[in-house]
Structure formats: C-alpha cells, structure tokens
C-alpha cells in the first residue's frame, strides 16, 4: 500500500514567521511530488511541483525534496493571513495517478 | 478558458436514487480523474481516465460508474445512492503522460444522501 503521511495539525504560525510543512511517503522510487493549497470550501490549487532532490523556490514558497529519506517539505516565508489553508502533499508512485496525504491545516496568527 | 467545470454544485438525494455528476475541461487534457473528499480522509481516487476511451478503477470505485464521453467530458454515476456516499466530489484533469503533470481541479459537487 503506497502511503503519503502528513501531520493533520492544526499548525499555528505568527504572521511574518516561516511556516514549515512536512510530508513523508512510502516508496523510494517515487518520481514526482506536488504541494496543493485548499481554502475551506474550495478546490485544491497547485502551489509547487518538485521532481529532483534539493530545493525549489517560487516567491515566498520553497519545496525541499530528499528522496533518500523519503520526505518532501514546503516552507512558506513571511507568512500572511491569506496563507491560512489546508496544504495537501501529493506523490506519484510510478503510474498515471497521484496519491494525496490527508493534509495539514495551517493557521497564520495576525 | 473555463478550466474544469462541474455540475451540479450541490445535490441532495434520498437513499436508492441515482444521479450523474458531470465534468468538462477545455484545456485539451488527456487524463481526467474523479475524487471524493471526506473529513480526515484526504482526497481519494474513485476512477480515472488516462486517455479518451479508457477508464480505470482508483482506490474507492465501489458504488460508482464512469463514462469518458469524449476528450472533454468525464461523468460519474451513482446508480443507487447510499448515505456513505455523502461527500464532496472533485473532478480533475491533467495533460497526461508519465511522470504525471499537474492536476487541475474543478470547483466540486457537495452531495448529501439522506
């Protein structure tokens, strides 16, 4: 059974601080990894995708991938109240499908 | 571009009734997916279609059927609704291929089965 694990939270972070979200997965052969953001009552939207070991930066967001340790993380710098949402980690386990974690609920405290 | 559209947005059914959820995308994507999302369970794949003319079961296919009508449209049918099918249903599409690219989600259908 291929699994994607996330801490459900809630994770509370002061405004302006760095929010760190973590995700572990069960298959070392996984190829592609995604972070989605989902506001309450809305559909998921892509934040970042990452395919290679290391860091990938996009504005205030940085995705970090470590395939040997089987984890992927998302850092949000200068957290804003608008970043309050549930963050979903998704992993491809070698087919056409993505497997999603249950999500981490992030709250930014003004 | 509208992206991925879903109808209806909300639906209430009685146990045993049937209905079809409609999904369409205008991005010329090859792959389409149906998920359900329940509190604490994350997104679970019901069925997917890697290309026009093909469909495959996902993690939770029981009680559902799908039709890939053409490249744009992918419908999900509940033949005899049960309270356990109360959920939020999302359709998604992606360009297709391997490794899989980004999936784009529709706005969702909130279904309640009484």
PDB file of C-alpha atoms in Angstrom:
ATOM      1  CA  UNK A   1       0.000   0.000   0.000  1.00  0.00           C
ATOM      2  CA  UNK A   2       1.530   3.267  -1.138  1.00  0.00           C
ATOM      3  CA  UNK A   3       1.092   5.924   1.522  1.00  0.00           C
ATOM      4  CA  UNK A   4       1.585   9.645   1.969  1.00  0.00           C
ATOM      5  CA  UNK A   5       1.693  10.876   5.546  1.00  0.00           C
ATOM      6  CA  UNK A   6       1.134  14.398   6.821  1.00  0.00           C
ATOM      7  CA  UNK A   7       0.606  15.836  10.276  1.00  0.00           C
ATOM      8  CA  UNK A   8      -3.023  16.969  10.289  1.00  0.00           C
ATOM      9  CA  UNK A   9      -2.288  19.954  12.525  1.00  0.00           C
ATOM     10  CA  UNK A  10      -3.554  22.495  13.138  1.00  0.00           C
ATOM     11  CA  UNK A  11      -0.235  24.268  12.769  1.00  0.00           C
ATOM     12  CA  UNK A  12      -0.307  27.823  14.096  1.00  0.00           C
ATOM     13  CA  UNK A  13       2.358  30.293  12.968  1.00  0.00           C
ATOM     14  CA  UNK A  14       2.669  34.032  13.742  1.00  0.00           C
ATOM     15  CA  UNK A  15       2.331  36.422  10.832  1.00  0.00           C
ATOM     16  CA  UNK A  16       5.718  37.128   9.260  1.00  0.00           C
ATOM     17  CA  UNK A  17       7.299  33.886  10.507  1.00  0.00           C
ATOM     18  CA  UNK A  18       8.292  30.806   8.483  1.00  0.00           C
ATOM     19  CA  UNK A  19       5.745  28.000   8.231  1.00  0.00           C
ATOM     20  CA  UNK A  20       7.205  24.522   7.718  1.00  0.00           C
ATOM     21  CA  UNK A  21       5.023  21.713   6.413  1.00  0.00           C
ATOM     22  CA  UNK A  22       6.273  18.146   6.135  1.00  0.00           C
ATOM     23  CA  UNK A  23       5.265  15.047   4.204  1.00  0.00           C
ATOM     24  CA  UNK A  24       6.687  11.524   4.148  1.00  0.00           C
ATOM     25  CA  UNK A  25       5.975   8.818   1.592  1.00  0.00           C
ATOM     26  CA  UNK A  26       6.389   5.081   1.452  1.00  0.00           C
ATOM     27  CA  UNK A  27       8.090   4.340  -1.914  1.00  0.00           C
ATOM     28  CA  UNK A  28      11.695   5.334  -2.584  1.00  0.00           C
ATOM     29  CA  UNK A  29      11.080   5.020  -6.352  1.00  0.00           C
ATOM     30  CA  UNK A  30       8.579   7.887  -6.448  1.00  0.00           C
ATOM     31  CA  UNK A  31       9.241  10.378  -9.237  1.00  0.00           C
ATOM     32  CA  UNK A  32       7.140  13.487  -8.789  1.00  0.00           C
ATOM     33  CA  UNK A  33       5.831  15.451  -5.851  1.00  0.00           C
ATOM     34  CA  UNK A  34       3.284  18.221  -5.521  1.00  0.00           C
ATOM     35  CA  UNK A  35       2.011  20.658  -2.914  1.00  0.00           C
ATOM     36  CA  UNK A  36      -1.583  21.872  -3.202  1.00  0.00           C
ATOM     37  CA  UNK A  37      -3.327  24.557  -1.166  1.00  0.00           C
ATOM     38  CA  UNK A  38      -7.015  24.228  -0.344  1.00  0.00           C
ATOM     39  CA  UNK A  39      -9.044  27.002   1.225  1.00  0.00           C
ATOM     40  CA  UNK A  40     -12.107  25.976   3.209  1.00  0.00           C
ATOM     41  CA  UNK A  41     -14.962  25.101   0.867  1.00  0.00           C
ATOM     42  CA  UNK A  42     -12.805  25.434  -2.233  1.00  0.00           C
ATOM     43  CA  UNK A  43     -10.955  23.088  -4.558  1.00  0.00           C
ATOM     44  CA  UNK A  44      -7.225  22.295  -4.342  1.00  0.00           C
ATOM     45  CA  UNK A  45      -4.848  24.509  -6.319  1.00  0.00           C
ATOM     46  CA  UNK A  46      -1.215  23.765  -7.151  1.00  0.00           C
ATOM     47  CA  UNK A  47       1.462  25.614  -5.177  1.00  0.00           C
ATOM     48  CA  UNK A  48       4.644  23.784  -6.156  1.00  0.00           C
ATOM     49  CA  UNK A  49       5.855  20.730  -8.004  1.00  0.00           C
ATOM     50  CA  UNK A  50       9.299  19.183  -7.494  1.00  0.00           C
ATOM     51  CA  UNK A  51      10.991  16.301  -9.253  1.00  0.00           C
ATOM     52  CA  UNK A  52      14.661  16.364  -8.178  1.00  0.00           C
ATOM     53  CA  UNK A  53      16.455  16.264  -4.843  1.00  0.00           C
ATOM     54  CA  UNK A  54      17.153  19.646  -3.323  1.00  0.00           C
ATOM     55  CA  UNK A  55      15.292  22.923  -3.047  1.00  0.00           C
ATOM     56  CA  UNK A  56      12.965  24.668  -5.466  1.00  0.00           C
ATOM     57  CA  UNK A  57      11.949  28.247  -4.780  1.00  0.00           C
ATOM     58  CA  UNK A  58       8.974  30.207  -6.088  1.00  0.00           C
ATOM     59  CA  UNK A  59       8.410  33.553  -4.430  1.00  0.00           C
ATOM     60  CA  UNK A  60       7.742  33.013  -0.723  1.00  0.00           C
ATOM     61  CA  UNK A  61       7.452  29.254  -1.199  1.00  0.00           C
ATOM     62  CA  UNK A  62      10.286  26.698  -1.144  1.00  0.00           C
ATOM     63  CA  UNK A  63       9.807  22.983  -1.714  1.00  0.00           C
ATOM     64  CA  UNK A  64      12.507  20.645  -0.418  1.00  0.00           C
ATOM     65  CA  UNK A  65      12.877  17.042  -1.567  1.00  0.00           C
ATOM     66  CA  UNK A  66      15.019  14.306  -0.028  1.00  0.00           C
ATOM     67  CA  UNK A  67      14.411  11.029  -1.856  1.00  0.00           C
ATOM     68  CA  UNK A  68      16.838   9.023   0.292  1.00  0.00           C
ATOM     69  CA  UNK A  69      14.909   9.948   3.431  1.00  0.00           C
ATOM     70  CA  UNK A  70      11.567   9.874   1.603  1.00  0.00           C
ATOM     71  CA  UNK A  71      10.299  13.253   2.642  1.00  0.00           C
ATOM     72  CA  UNK A  72       9.216  16.430   0.971  1.00  0.00           C
ATOM     73  CA  UNK A  73       8.605  19.706   2.750  1.00  0.00           C
ATOM     74  CA  UNK A  74       7.124  23.111   1.992  1.00  0.00           C
ATOM     75  CA  UNK A  75       8.441  26.295   3.579  1.00  0.00           C
ATOM     76  CA  UNK A  76       6.393  29.486   3.493  1.00  0.00           C
ATOM     77  CA  UNK A  77       8.425  32.593   4.306  1.00  0.00           C
ATOM     78  CA  UNK A  78       6.916  35.831   5.632  1.00  0.00           C
ATOM     79  CA  UNK A  79       3.628  34.030   6.375  1.00  0.00           C
ATOM     80  CA  UNK A  80       0.485  36.051   5.694  1.00  0.00           C
ATOM     81  CA  UNK A  81      -3.067  35.537   6.997  1.00  0.00           C
ATOM     82  CA  UNK A  82      -4.032  34.651   3.415  1.00  0.00           C
ATOM     83  CA  UNK A  83      -1.767  31.586   3.720  1.00  0.00           C
ATOM     84  CA  UNK A  84      -4.211  30.084   6.234  1.00  0.00           C
ATOM     85  CA  UNK A  85      -5.486  26.967   4.473  1.00  0.00           C
ATOM     86  CA  UNK A  86      -5.054  23.204   4.317  1.00  0.00           C
ATOM     87  CA  UNK A  87      -1.940  22.062   2.449  1.00  0.00           C
ATOM     88  CA  UNK A  88      -2.067  18.749   0.624  1.00  0.00           C
ATOM     89  CA  UNK A  89       1.011  16.749  -0.322  1.00  0.00           C
ATOM     90  CA  UNK A  90       0.672  14.513  -3.396  1.00  0.00           C
ATOM     91  CA  UNK A  91       3.076  11.860  -4.659  1.00  0.00           C
ATOM     92  CA  UNK A  92       3.269   9.831  -7.852  1.00  0.00           C
ATOM     93  CA  UNK A  93       4.112   6.185  -7.176  1.00  0.00           C
ATOM     94  CA  UNK A  94       5.045   5.210 -10.715  1.00  0.00           C
ATOM     95  CA  UNK A  95       1.759   5.285 -12.609  1.00  0.00           C
ATOM     96  CA  UNK A  96      -0.642   7.875 -14.017  1.00  0.00           C
ATOM     97  CA  UNK A  97      -2.128   8.612 -10.609  1.00  0.00           C
ATOM     98  CA  UNK A  98      -1.338  10.821  -7.629  1.00  0.00           C
ATOM     99  CA  UNK A  99      -1.763   9.725  -4.030  1.00  0.00           C
ATOM    100  CA  UNK A 100      -2.705  12.535  -1.661  1.00  0.00           C
ATOM    101  CA  UNK A 101      -1.973  12.930   2.021  1.00  0.00           C
ATOM    102  CA  UNK A 102      -4.774  13.929   4.373  1.00  0.00           C
ATOM    103  CA  UNK A 103      -3.468  17.494   4.564  1.00  0.00           C
ATOM    104  CA  UNK A 104      -2.090  19.855   7.202  1.00  0.00           C
ATOM    105  CA  UNK A 105      -4.279  22.716   8.377  1.00  0.00           C
ATOM    106  CA  UNK A 106      -2.212  25.902   8.711  1.00  0.00           C
ATOM    107  CA  UNK A 107      -3.385  28.970  10.618  1.00  0.00           C
ATOM    108  CA  UNK A 108      -1.433  32.244  10.440  1.00  0.00           C
ATOM    109  CA  UNK A 109      -1.979  34.329  13.555  1.00  0.00           C
ATOM    110  CA  UNK A 110      -2.011  38.126  12.940  1.00  0.00           C
TER     111      UNK A 110
ATOM    112  CA  UNK B   1     -10.732  29.366 -20.588  1.00  0.00           C
ATOM    113  CA  UNK B   2     -13.146  27.980 -18.008  1.00  0.00           C
ATOM    114  CA  UNK B   3     -10.708  25.234 -16.966  1.00  0.00           C
ATOM    115  CA  UNK B   4     -12.543  22.362 -15.297  1.00  0.00           C
ATOM    116  CA  UNK B   5     -16.272  22.755 -14.742  1.00  0.00           C
ATOM    117  CA  UNK B   6     -18.586  20.543 -12.703  1.00  0.00           C
ATOM    118  CA  UNK B   7     -22.342  20.334 -12.396  1.00  0.00           C
ATOM    119  CA  UNK B   8     -24.262  20.420 -10.176  1.00  0.00           C
ATOM    120  CA  UNK B   9     -22.608  22.358  -7.326  1.00  0.00           C
ATOM    121  CA  UNK B  10     -24.939  20.938  -4.688  1.00  0.00           C
ATOM    122  CA  UNK B  11     -27.245  17.915  -4.644  1.00  0.00           C
ATOM    123  CA  UNK B  12     -29.416  16.167  -2.068  1.00  0.00           C
ATOM    124  CA  UNK B  13     -30.526  12.608  -2.804  1.00  0.00           C
ATOM    125  CA  UNK B  14     -32.571  10.031  -0.995  1.00  0.00           C
ATOM    126  CA  UNK B  15     -31.129   6.570  -0.434  1.00  0.00           C
ATOM    127  CA  UNK B  16     -31.550   4.470  -3.566  1.00  0.00           C
ATOM    128  CA  UNK B  17     -31.847   7.370  -6.011  1.00  0.00           C
ATOM    129  CA  UNK B  18     -29.457   7.678  -8.919  1.00  0.00           C
ATOM    130  CA  UNK B  19     -27.662  10.656 -10.385  1.00  0.00           C
ATOM    131  CA  UNK B  20     -24.833  11.626 -12.706  1.00  0.00           C
ATOM    132  CA  UNK B  21     -22.166  14.187 -11.905  1.00  0.00           C
ATOM    133  CA  UNK B  22     -20.884  15.987 -14.973  1.00  0.00           C
ATOM    134  CA  UNK B  23     -17.339  17.223 -15.576  1.00  0.00           C
ATOM    135  CA  UNK B  24     -15.849  19.012 -18.574  1.00  0.00           C
ATOM    136  CA  UNK B  25     -12.442  20.547 -19.306  1.00  0.00           C
ATOM    137  CA  UNK B  26     -11.395  22.911 -22.068  1.00  0.00           C
ATOM    138  CA  UNK B  27      -7.602  22.546 -21.717  1.00  0.00           C
ATOM    139  CA  UNK B  28      -7.264  19.688 -24.253  1.00  0.00           C
ATOM    140  CA  UNK B  29      -6.030  17.424 -21.462  1.00  0.00           C
ATOM    141  CA  UNK B  30      -5.743  13.687 -22.000  1.00  0.00           C
ATOM    142  CA  UNK B  31      -6.263  12.497 -18.419  1.00  0.00           C
ATOM    143  CA  UNK B  32      -9.275  13.055 -16.176  1.00  0.00           C
ATOM    144  CA  UNK B  33      -9.998  11.975 -12.599  1.00  0.00           C
ATOM    145  CA  UNK B  34     -12.817  11.721 -10.089  1.00  0.00           C
ATOM    146  CA  UNK B  35     -12.042  12.085  -6.363  1.00  0.00           C
ATOM    147  CA  UNK B  36     -14.092  12.189  -3.220  1.00  0.00           C
ATOM    148  CA  UNK B  37     -13.039  14.148  -0.148  1.00  0.00           C
ATOM    149  CA  UNK B  38     -14.264  13.319   3.325  1.00  0.00           C
ATOM    150  CA  UNK B  39     -13.210  14.964   6.605  1.00  0.00           C
ATOM    151  CA  UNK B  40      -9.928  13.493   7.811  1.00  0.00           C
ATOM    152  CA  UNK B  41      -9.604  11.221   4.764  1.00  0.00           C
ATOM    153  CA  UNK B  42      -7.991  13.490   2.226  1.00  0.00           C
ATOM    154  CA  UNK B  43      -8.653  13.078  -1.493  1.00  0.00           C
ATOM    155  CA  UNK B  44      -9.371   9.525  -2.566  1.00  0.00           C
ATOM    156  CA  UNK B  45      -9.397   8.498  -6.212  1.00  0.00           C
ATOM    157  CA  UNK B  46     -12.623   6.885  -7.418  1.00  0.00           C
ATOM    158  CA  UNK B  47     -11.926   6.396 -11.142  1.00  0.00           C
ATOM    159  CA  UNK B  48      -9.636   7.889 -13.702  1.00  0.00           C
ATOM    160  CA  UNK B  49      -9.269   8.014 -17.463  1.00  0.00           C
ATOM    161  CA  UNK B  50      -5.739   8.199 -18.817  1.00  0.00           C
ATOM    162  CA  UNK B  51      -6.986   8.922 -22.324  1.00  0.00           C
ATOM    163  CA  UNK B  52     -10.182   9.099 -24.339  1.00  0.00           C
ATOM    164  CA  UNK B  53     -11.789   5.674 -24.491  1.00  0.00           C
ATOM    165  CA  UNK B  54     -10.119   4.239 -21.375  1.00  0.00           C
ATOM    166  CA  UNK B  55     -11.180   4.173 -17.730  1.00  0.00           C
ATOM    167  CA  UNK B  56      -9.639   2.508 -14.684  1.00  0.00           C
ATOM    168  CA  UNK B  57     -10.595   1.986 -11.073  1.00  0.00           C
ATOM    169  CA  UNK B  58      -8.989   4.000  -8.338  1.00  0.00           C
ATOM    170  CA  UNK B  59      -8.897   3.430  -4.601  1.00  0.00           C
ATOM    171  CA  UNK B  60     -12.657   3.544  -3.869  1.00  0.00           C
ATOM    172  CA  UNK B  61     -14.655   2.554  -7.011  1.00  0.00           C
ATOM    173  CA  UNK B  62     -17.475   0.537  -5.407  1.00  0.00           C
ATOM    174  CA  UNK B  63     -20.909   2.041  -5.987  1.00  0.00           C
ATOM    175  CA  UNK B  64     -19.780   4.249  -8.876  1.00  0.00           C
ATOM    176  CA  UNK B  65     -19.537   4.055 -12.657  1.00  0.00           C
ATOM    177  CA  UNK B  66     -17.877   6.435 -15.086  1.00  0.00           C
ATOM    178  CA  UNK B  67     -18.073   7.355 -18.740  1.00  0.00           C
ATOM    179  CA  UNK B  68     -15.411   9.165 -20.758  1.00  0.00           C
ATOM    180  CA  UNK B  69     -17.833  10.608 -23.273  1.00  0.00           C
ATOM    181  CA  UNK B  70     -15.146  12.322 -25.351  1.00  0.00           C
ATOM    182  CA  UNK B  71     -11.837  14.050 -24.683  1.00  0.00           C
ATOM    183  CA  UNK B  72     -13.545  16.933 -22.856  1.00  0.00           C
ATOM    184  CA  UNK B  73     -16.118  15.166 -20.699  1.00  0.00           C
ATOM    185  CA  UNK B  74     -15.928  12.595 -17.899  1.00  0.00           C
ATOM    186  CA  UNK B  75     -19.069  11.745 -15.939  1.00  0.00           C
ATOM    187  CA  UNK B  76     -19.547   9.910 -12.638  1.00  0.00           C
ATOM    188  CA  UNK B  77     -22.738   7.969 -11.980  1.00  0.00           C
ATOM    189  CA  UNK B  78     -24.200   6.782  -8.710  1.00  0.00           C
ATOM    190  CA  UNK B  79     -26.698   4.038  -9.574  1.00  0.00           C
ATOM    191  CA  UNK B  80     -28.206   3.594  -6.104  1.00  0.00           C
ATOM    192  CA  UNK B  81     -27.031   6.260  -3.688  1.00  0.00           C
ATOM    193  CA  UNK B  82     -26.172   5.354  -0.101  1.00  0.00           C
ATOM    194  CA  UNK B  83     -25.556   7.631   2.920  1.00  0.00           C
ATOM    195  CA  UNK B  84     -21.879   6.527   2.842  1.00  0.00           C
ATOM    196  CA  UNK B  85     -21.579   8.372  -0.481  1.00  0.00           C
ATOM    197  CA  UNK B  86     -22.243  11.714   1.190  1.00  0.00           C
ATOM    198  CA  UNK B  87     -19.103  13.632   0.306  1.00  0.00           C
ATOM    199  CA  UNK B  88     -17.558  16.391  -1.762  1.00  0.00           C
ATOM    200  CA  UNK B  89     -16.697  15.190  -5.253  1.00  0.00           C
ATOM    201  CA  UNK B  90     -13.920  16.761  -7.295  1.00  0.00           C
ATOM    202  CA  UNK B  91     -13.131  16.250 -10.943  1.00  0.00           C
ATOM    203  CA  UNK B  92      -9.593  16.964 -12.145  1.00  0.00           C
ATOM    204  CA  UNK B  93      -7.687  16.895 -15.414  1.00  0.00           C
ATOM    205  CA  UNK B  94      -4.043  16.810 -16.437  1.00  0.00           C
ATOM    206  CA  UNK B  95      -2.096  16.788 -19.709  1.00  0.00           C
ATOM    207  CA  UNK B  96      -1.284  13.118 -19.127  1.00  0.00           C
ATOM    208  CA  UNK B  97       1.854  11.072 -19.639  1.00  0.00           C
ATOM    209  CA  UNK B  98       4.466   9.873 -17.186  1.00  0.00           C
ATOM    210  CA  UNK B  99       5.536  11.130 -14.719  1.00  0.00           C
ATOM    211  CA  UNK B 100       2.160  12.770 -14.191  1.00  0.00           C
ATOM    212  CA  UNK B 101       1.967  16.500 -14.518  1.00  0.00           C
ATOM    213  CA  UNK B 102      -0.096  18.948 -12.537  1.00  0.00           C
ATOM    214  CA  UNK B 103      -3.741  18.123 -11.962  1.00  0.00           C
ATOM    215  CA  UNK B 104      -6.249  20.961 -12.255  1.00  0.00           C
ATOM    216  CA  UNK B 105      -9.373  20.673 -10.145  1.00  0.00           C
ATOM    217  CA  UNK B 106     -12.960  21.693 -10.721  1.00  0.00           C
ATOM    218  CA  UNK B 107     -14.980  23.558  -8.061  1.00  0.00           C
ATOM    219  CA  UNK B 108     -16.535  20.402  -6.621  1.00  0.00           C
ATOM    220  CA  UNK B 109     -20.010  18.965  -6.035  1.00  0.00           C
ATOM    221  CA  UNK B 110     -21.340  18.709  -2.493  1.00  0.00           C
ATOM    222  CA  UNK B 111     -23.557  15.626  -2.324  1.00  0.00           C
ATOM    223  CA  UNK B 112     -25.750  14.665   0.607  1.00  0.00           C
ATOM    224  CA  UNK B 113     -27.527  11.315   0.653  1.00  0.00           C
ATOM    225  CA  UNK B 114     -30.344  11.055   3.186  1.00  0.00           C
TER     226      UNK B 114
END
